[in-house]
Short mmCIF file of C-alpha atoms in Angstrom, two decimals:
data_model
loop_
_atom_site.label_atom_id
_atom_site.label_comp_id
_atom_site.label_asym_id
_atom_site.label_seq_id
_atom_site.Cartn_x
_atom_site.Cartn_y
_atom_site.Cartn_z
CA UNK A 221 24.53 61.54 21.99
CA UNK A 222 25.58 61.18 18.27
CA UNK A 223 28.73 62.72 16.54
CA UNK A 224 28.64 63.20 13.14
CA UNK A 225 31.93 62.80 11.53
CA UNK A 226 33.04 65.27 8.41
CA UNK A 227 32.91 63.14 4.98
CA UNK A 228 36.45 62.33 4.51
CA UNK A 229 37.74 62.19 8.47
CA UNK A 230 40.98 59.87 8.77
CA UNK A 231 41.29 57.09 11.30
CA UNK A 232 43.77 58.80 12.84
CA UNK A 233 41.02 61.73 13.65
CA UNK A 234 38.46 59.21 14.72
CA UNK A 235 40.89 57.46 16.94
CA UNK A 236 41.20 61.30 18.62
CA UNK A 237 38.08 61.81 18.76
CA UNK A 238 37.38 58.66 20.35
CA UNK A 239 40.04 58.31 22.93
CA UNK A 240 38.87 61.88 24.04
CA UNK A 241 35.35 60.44 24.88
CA UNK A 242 36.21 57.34 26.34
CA UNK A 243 38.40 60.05 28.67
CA UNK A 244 35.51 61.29 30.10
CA UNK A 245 34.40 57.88 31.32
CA UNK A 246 31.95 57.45 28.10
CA UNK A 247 31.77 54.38 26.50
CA UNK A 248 32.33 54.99 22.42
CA UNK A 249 30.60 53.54 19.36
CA UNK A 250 32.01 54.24 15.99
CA UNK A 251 29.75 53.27 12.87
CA UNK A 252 30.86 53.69 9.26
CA UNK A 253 27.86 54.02 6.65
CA UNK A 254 27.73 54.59 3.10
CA UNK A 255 27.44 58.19 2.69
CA UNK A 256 28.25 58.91 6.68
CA UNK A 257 30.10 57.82 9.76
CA UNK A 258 29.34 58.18 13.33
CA UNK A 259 30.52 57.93 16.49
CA UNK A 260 27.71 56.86 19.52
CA UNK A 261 28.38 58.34 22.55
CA UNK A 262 26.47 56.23 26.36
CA UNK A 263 26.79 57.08 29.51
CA UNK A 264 26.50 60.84 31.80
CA UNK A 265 26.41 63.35 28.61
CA UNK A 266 26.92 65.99 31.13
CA UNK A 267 30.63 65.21 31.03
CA UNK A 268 30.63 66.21 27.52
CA UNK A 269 30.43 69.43 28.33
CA UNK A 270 34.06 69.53 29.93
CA UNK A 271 35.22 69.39 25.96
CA UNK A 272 33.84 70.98 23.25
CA UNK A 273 33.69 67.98 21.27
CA UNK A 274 32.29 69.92 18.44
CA UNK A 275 35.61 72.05 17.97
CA UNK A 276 37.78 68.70 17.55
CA UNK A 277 38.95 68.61 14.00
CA UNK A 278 36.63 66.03 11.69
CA UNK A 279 33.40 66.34 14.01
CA UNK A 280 30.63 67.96 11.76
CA UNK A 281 28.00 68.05 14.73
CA UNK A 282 26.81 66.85 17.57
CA UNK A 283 23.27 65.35 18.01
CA UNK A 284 21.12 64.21 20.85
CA UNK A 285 19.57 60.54 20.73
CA UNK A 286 15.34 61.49 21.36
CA UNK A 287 14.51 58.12 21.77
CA UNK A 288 14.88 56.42 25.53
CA UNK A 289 16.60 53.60 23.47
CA UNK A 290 20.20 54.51 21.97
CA UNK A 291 22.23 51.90 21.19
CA UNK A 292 19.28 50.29 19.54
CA UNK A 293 18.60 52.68 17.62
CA UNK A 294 18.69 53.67 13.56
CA UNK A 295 20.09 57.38 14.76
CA UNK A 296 23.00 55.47 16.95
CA UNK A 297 24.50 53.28 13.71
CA UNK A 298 24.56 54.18 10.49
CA UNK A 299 24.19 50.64 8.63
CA UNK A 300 21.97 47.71 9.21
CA UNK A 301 23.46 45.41 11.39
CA UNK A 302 24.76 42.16 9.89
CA UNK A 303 25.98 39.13 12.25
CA UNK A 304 27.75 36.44 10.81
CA UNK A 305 27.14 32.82 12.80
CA UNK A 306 29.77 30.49 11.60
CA UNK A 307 29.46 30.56 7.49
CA UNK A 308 26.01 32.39 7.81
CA UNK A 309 24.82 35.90 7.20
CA UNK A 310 21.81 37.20 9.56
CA UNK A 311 20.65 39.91 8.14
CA UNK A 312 21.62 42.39 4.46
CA UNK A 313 20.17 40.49 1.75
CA UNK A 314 20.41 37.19 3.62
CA UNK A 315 17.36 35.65 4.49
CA UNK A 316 17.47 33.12 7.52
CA UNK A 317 15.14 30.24 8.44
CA UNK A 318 15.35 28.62 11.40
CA UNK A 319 13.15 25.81 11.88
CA UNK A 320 12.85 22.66 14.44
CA UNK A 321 10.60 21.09 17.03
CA UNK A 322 8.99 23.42 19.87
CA UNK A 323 10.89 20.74 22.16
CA UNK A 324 14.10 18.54 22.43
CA UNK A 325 12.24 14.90 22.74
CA UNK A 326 14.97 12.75 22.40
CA UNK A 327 18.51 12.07 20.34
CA UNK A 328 17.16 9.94 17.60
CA UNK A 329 13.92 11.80 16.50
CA UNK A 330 16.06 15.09 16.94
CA UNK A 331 18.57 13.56 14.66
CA UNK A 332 16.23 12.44 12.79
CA UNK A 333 14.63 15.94 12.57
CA UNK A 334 17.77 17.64 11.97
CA UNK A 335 18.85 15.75 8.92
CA UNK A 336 14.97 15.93 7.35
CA UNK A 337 15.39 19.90 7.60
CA UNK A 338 18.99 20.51 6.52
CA UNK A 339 17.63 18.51 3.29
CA UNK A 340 14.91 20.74 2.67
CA UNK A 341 16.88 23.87 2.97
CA UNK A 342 17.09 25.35 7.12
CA UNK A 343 19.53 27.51 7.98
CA UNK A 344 19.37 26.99 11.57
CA UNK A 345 17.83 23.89 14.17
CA UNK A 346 15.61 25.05 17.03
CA UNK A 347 14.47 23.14 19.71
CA UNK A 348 13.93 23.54 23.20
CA UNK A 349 15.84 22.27 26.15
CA UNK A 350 14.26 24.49 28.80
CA UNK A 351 10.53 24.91 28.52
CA UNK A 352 8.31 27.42 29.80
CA UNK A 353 5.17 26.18 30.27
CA UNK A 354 1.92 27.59 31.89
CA UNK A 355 1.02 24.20 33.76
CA UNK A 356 3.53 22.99 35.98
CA UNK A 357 2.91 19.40 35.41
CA UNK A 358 3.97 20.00 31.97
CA UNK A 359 6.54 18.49 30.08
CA UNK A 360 9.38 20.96 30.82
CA UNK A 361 12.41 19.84 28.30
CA UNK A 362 15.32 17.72 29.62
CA UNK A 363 17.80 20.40 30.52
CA UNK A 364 21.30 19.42 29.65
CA UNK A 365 20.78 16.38 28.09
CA UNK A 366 18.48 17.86 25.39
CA UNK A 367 21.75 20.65 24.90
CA UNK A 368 23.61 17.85 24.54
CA UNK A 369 21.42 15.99 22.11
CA UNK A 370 21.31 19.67 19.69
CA UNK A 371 24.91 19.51 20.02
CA UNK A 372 25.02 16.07 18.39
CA UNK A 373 22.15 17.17 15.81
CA UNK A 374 24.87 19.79 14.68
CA UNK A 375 27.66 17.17 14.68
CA UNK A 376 25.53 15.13 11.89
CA UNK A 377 23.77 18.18 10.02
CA UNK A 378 26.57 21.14 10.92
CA UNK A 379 22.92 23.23 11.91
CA UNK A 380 23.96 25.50 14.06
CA UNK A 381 21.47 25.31 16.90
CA UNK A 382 19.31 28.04 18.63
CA UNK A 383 17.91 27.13 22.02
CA UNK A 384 16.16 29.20 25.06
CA UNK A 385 17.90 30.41 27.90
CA UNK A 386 15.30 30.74 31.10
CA UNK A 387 17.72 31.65 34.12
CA UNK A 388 20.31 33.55 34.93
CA UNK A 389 22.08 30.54 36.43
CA UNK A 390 21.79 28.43 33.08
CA UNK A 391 23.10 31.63 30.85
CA UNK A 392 27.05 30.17 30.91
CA UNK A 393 25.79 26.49 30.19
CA UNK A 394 23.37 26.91 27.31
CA UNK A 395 26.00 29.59 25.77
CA UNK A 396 28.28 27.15 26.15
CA UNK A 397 26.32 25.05 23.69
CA UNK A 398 24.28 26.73 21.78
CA UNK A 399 25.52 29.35 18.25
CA UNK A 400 22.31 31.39 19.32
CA UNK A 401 20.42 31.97 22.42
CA UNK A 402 16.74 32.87 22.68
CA UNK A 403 14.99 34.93 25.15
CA UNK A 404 11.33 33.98 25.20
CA UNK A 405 8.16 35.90 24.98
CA UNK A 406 7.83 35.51 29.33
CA UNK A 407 11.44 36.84 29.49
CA UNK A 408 11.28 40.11 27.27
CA UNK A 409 11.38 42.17 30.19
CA UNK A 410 13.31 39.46 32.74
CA UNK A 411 15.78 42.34 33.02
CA UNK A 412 18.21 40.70 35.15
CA UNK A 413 18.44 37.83 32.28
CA UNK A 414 18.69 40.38 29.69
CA UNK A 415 21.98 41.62 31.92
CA UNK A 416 23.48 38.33 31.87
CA UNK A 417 23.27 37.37 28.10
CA UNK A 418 24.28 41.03 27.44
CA UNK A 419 27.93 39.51 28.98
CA UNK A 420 27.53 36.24 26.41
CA UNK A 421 29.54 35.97 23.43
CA UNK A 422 26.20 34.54 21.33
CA UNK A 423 24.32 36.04 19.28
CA UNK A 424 20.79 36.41 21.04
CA UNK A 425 17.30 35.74 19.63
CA UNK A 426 15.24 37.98 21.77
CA UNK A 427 11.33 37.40 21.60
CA UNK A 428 8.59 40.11 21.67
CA UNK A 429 6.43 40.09 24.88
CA UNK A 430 3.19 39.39 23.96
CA UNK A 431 1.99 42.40 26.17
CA UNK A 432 4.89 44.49 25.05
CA UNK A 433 4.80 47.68 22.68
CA UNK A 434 7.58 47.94 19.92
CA UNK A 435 9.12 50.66 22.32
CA UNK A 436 9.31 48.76 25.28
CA UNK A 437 10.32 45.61 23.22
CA UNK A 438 13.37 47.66 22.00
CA UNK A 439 14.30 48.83 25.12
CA UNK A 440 14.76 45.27 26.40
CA UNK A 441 17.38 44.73 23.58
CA UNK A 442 19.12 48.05 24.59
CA UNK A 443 20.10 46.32 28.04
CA UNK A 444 21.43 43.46 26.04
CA UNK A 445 23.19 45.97 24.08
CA UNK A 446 24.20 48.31 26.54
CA UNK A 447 25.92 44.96 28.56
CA UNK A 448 28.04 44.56 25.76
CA UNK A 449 26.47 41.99 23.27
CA UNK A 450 26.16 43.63 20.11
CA UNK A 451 24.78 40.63 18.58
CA UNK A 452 20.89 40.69 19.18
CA UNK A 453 17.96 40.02 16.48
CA UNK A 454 14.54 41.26 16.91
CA UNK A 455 11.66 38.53 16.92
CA UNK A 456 8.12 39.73 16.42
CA UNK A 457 5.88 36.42 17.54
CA UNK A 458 2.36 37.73 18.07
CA UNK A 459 0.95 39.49 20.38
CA UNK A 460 -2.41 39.45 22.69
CA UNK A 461 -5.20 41.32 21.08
CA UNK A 462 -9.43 40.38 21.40
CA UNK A 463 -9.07 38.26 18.62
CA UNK A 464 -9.98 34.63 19.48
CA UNK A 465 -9.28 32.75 15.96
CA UNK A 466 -5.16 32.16 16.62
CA UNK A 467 -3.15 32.42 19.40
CA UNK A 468 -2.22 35.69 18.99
CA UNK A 469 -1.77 38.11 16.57
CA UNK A 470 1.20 38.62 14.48
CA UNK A 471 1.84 42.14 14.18
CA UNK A 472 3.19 42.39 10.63
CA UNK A 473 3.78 45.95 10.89
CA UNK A 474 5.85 45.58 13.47
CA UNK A 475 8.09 44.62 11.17
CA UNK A 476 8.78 47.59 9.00
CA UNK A 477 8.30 49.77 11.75
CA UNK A 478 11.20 48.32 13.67
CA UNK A 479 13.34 48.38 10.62
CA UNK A 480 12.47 51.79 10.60
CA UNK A 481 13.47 52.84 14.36
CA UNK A 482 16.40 49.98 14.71
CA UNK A 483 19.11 48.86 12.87
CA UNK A 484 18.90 45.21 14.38
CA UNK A 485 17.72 42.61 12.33
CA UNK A 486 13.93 41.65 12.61
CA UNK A 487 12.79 38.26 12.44
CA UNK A 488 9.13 36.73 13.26
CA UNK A 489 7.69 33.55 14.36
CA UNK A 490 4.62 32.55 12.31
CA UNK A 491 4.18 29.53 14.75
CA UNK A 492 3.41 31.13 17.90
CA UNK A 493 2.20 33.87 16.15
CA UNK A 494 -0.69 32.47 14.80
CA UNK A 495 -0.61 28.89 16.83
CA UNK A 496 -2.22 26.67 13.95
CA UNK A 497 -0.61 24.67 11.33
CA UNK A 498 -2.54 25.57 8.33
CA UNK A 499 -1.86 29.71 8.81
CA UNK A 500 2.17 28.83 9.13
CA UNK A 501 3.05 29.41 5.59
CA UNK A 502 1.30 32.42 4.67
CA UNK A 503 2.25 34.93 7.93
CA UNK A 504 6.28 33.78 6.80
CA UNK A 505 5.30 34.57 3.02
CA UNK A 506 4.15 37.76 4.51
CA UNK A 507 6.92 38.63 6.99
CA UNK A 508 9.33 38.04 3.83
CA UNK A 509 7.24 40.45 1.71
CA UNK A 510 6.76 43.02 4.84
CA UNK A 511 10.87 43.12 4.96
CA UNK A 512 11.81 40.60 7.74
CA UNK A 513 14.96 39.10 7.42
CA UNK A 514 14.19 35.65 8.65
CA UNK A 515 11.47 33.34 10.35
CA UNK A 516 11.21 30.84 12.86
CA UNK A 517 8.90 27.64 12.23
CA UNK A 518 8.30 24.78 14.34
CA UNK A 519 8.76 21.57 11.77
CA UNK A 520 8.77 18.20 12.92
CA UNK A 521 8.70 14.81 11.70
CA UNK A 522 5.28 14.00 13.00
CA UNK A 523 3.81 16.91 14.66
CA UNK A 524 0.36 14.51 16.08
CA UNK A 525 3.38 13.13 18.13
CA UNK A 526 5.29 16.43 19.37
CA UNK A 527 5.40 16.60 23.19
CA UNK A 528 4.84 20.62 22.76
CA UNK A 529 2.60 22.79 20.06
CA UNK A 530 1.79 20.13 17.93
CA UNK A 531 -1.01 22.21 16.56
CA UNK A 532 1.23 24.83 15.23
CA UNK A 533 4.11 22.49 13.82
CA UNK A 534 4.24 22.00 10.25
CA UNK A 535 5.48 18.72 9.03
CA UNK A 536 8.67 18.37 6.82
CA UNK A 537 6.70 18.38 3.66
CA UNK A 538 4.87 21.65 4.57
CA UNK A 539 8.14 23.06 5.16
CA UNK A 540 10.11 21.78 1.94
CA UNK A 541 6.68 23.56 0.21
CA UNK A 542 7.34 26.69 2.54
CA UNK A 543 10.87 27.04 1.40
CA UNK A 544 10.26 26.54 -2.30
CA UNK A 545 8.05 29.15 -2.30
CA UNK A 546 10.22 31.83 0.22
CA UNK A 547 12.75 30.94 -2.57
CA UNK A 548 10.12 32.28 -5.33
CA UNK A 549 9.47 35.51 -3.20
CA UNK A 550 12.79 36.56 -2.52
CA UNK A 551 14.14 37.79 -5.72
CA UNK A 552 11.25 40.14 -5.83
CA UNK A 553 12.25 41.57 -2.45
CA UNK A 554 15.66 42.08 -3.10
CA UNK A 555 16.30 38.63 -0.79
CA UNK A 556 18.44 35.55 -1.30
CA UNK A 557 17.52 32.19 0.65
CA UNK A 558 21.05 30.28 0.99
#
């Protein structure tokens, strides 16, 4: 359920109005747009109708939220959500690169890594310390130590770090670490994961499913949301179509679609996406262009070498070429790259 506030309403009328919800046993959202504010109303809506909300003085209406997703939603907040991560923006006219090796290898080449890719202009360092992999015999990242080895990378560089949370018993540890935690593409409907990170104080990157439509893919970040983590951005990576010449598909309209139904910030992941090195650079030209307000890229050093996705892993030179010409795009799409 949605309130509409009056133009004009004091605080003193929203604080009312919102201490007469949250007597029901609702849980209460207030959002302050432009031209008008709301207030977002979870949890049994039958209640509601125990006060006429809609005679309390400064409430213009009262709406229903269609969509099975509501906190989620564009209808639920009136302005684009923005999170700040230490001195960075995530989404508004910021646009956000985070870039780094597919996995944590070891302290010197991640080091080494880090410093090659703060030079050239990353926001962010990625790089997994938990691996999901489809062979068990695969290299599966080194746990703690490799959180431990990002937090030094951050120490040199001051990159804040993004890493992949896989289990609800590791949620607390790699928070502990890391300024924001992924949910992989095999997690997008772990719900019991989504729970726990939902209770984290970090921002969460949460991956499309490659299997999942837009709406169920948004109703994954509504249980983050609804577990009280505010903080989540949307991360289109490709999904699993007939097509047999990438990895997947990246599903570019995705992107203005889900700027269109949510008012989370949308990122996309040209790397697993399209799985090959040479197609990197024009799927995060186009994800600028389509209105995405960041990418992800795996970069490394020397990609022949990576333990994971070397294929897809652009080397540092690729990327300083990437970023020189995201800069060139952005002022024509209202963006800045800082």
């Amino acid at each position: 359920m949605i309130i509409v506030l009056k133009p004009n309403t004091s605080k003193e009328e929203v604080d009312h109005i919102m201490k007469k919800i949250e007597s029901l046993g609702l849980k209460a959202h207030f959002s302050k747009g432009e031209t008008t504010s709301i207030i977002g109303v979870i949890g049994d809506e039958s209640k509601l109708s125990e006060q006429p909300i809609d005679a309390i003085s400064g409430v213009e209406k009262v709406m229903p939220v269609l969509k099975p997703y509501k906190m989620a939603s564009r209808e639920f907040k009136a302005s684009r959500t923005v999170i700040t991560v230490g001195d960075k923006k995530i989404g508004g006219a910021a646009f956000t690169v985070i870039a780094g090796p597919c996995s944590v290898e070891n302290e010197e080449g991640m080091i080494r890594i880090a410093k090659e890719l703060k030079a050239r202009g990353a926001h962010f360092l990625r790089g997994g310390a938990f691996k999901p992999r489809t062979s068990p015999y695969a290299f599966q990242g080194l746990g703690r130590r490799g959180l431990e080895i990002l937090a030094e990378a951050r120490k040199v560089t001051g990159l804040g770090i993004c890493t992949e949370v896989m289990d609800v018993r590791d949620v607390e540890l790699v928070a502990s670490f890391a300024d924001i935690v992924q949910i992989g593409a095999r997690n997008t409907q772990n719900f019991n994961l989504l729970k726990e990170v939902g209770s984290a104080k970090k921002p969460i990157l949460l991956k499309r499913g490659f299997a999942v439509t837009i709406e169920e893919f948004l109703m994954s970040a509504e249980y983050i949301l609804a577990n009280g983590n505010p903080d989540v951005i949307l991360c289109e990576r490709g999904i699993r179509t007939f097509e047999t010449a990438t990895r997947n598909t990246l599903d570019i309209n995705a992107v203005p679609v889900m700027k269109d139904l949510s008012h989370l910030p949308v990122f996309t992941d040209p790397s697993h996406a399209t799985g090959k090195r040479k197609y990197v650079a024009a799927t995060a030209y186009a994800s600028m262009a389509a209105g995405a307000d960041g990418v992800m890229i795996e970069a490394h050093t020397d990609p022949e070498s990576a333990l994971t996705d070397g294929a897809q892993t652009v080397n540092c030179e690729e990327f300083s070429e990437i970023m020189a010409t995201l800069s060139r795009i952005a002022p024509a799409v209202g963006r800045t790259l800082s």
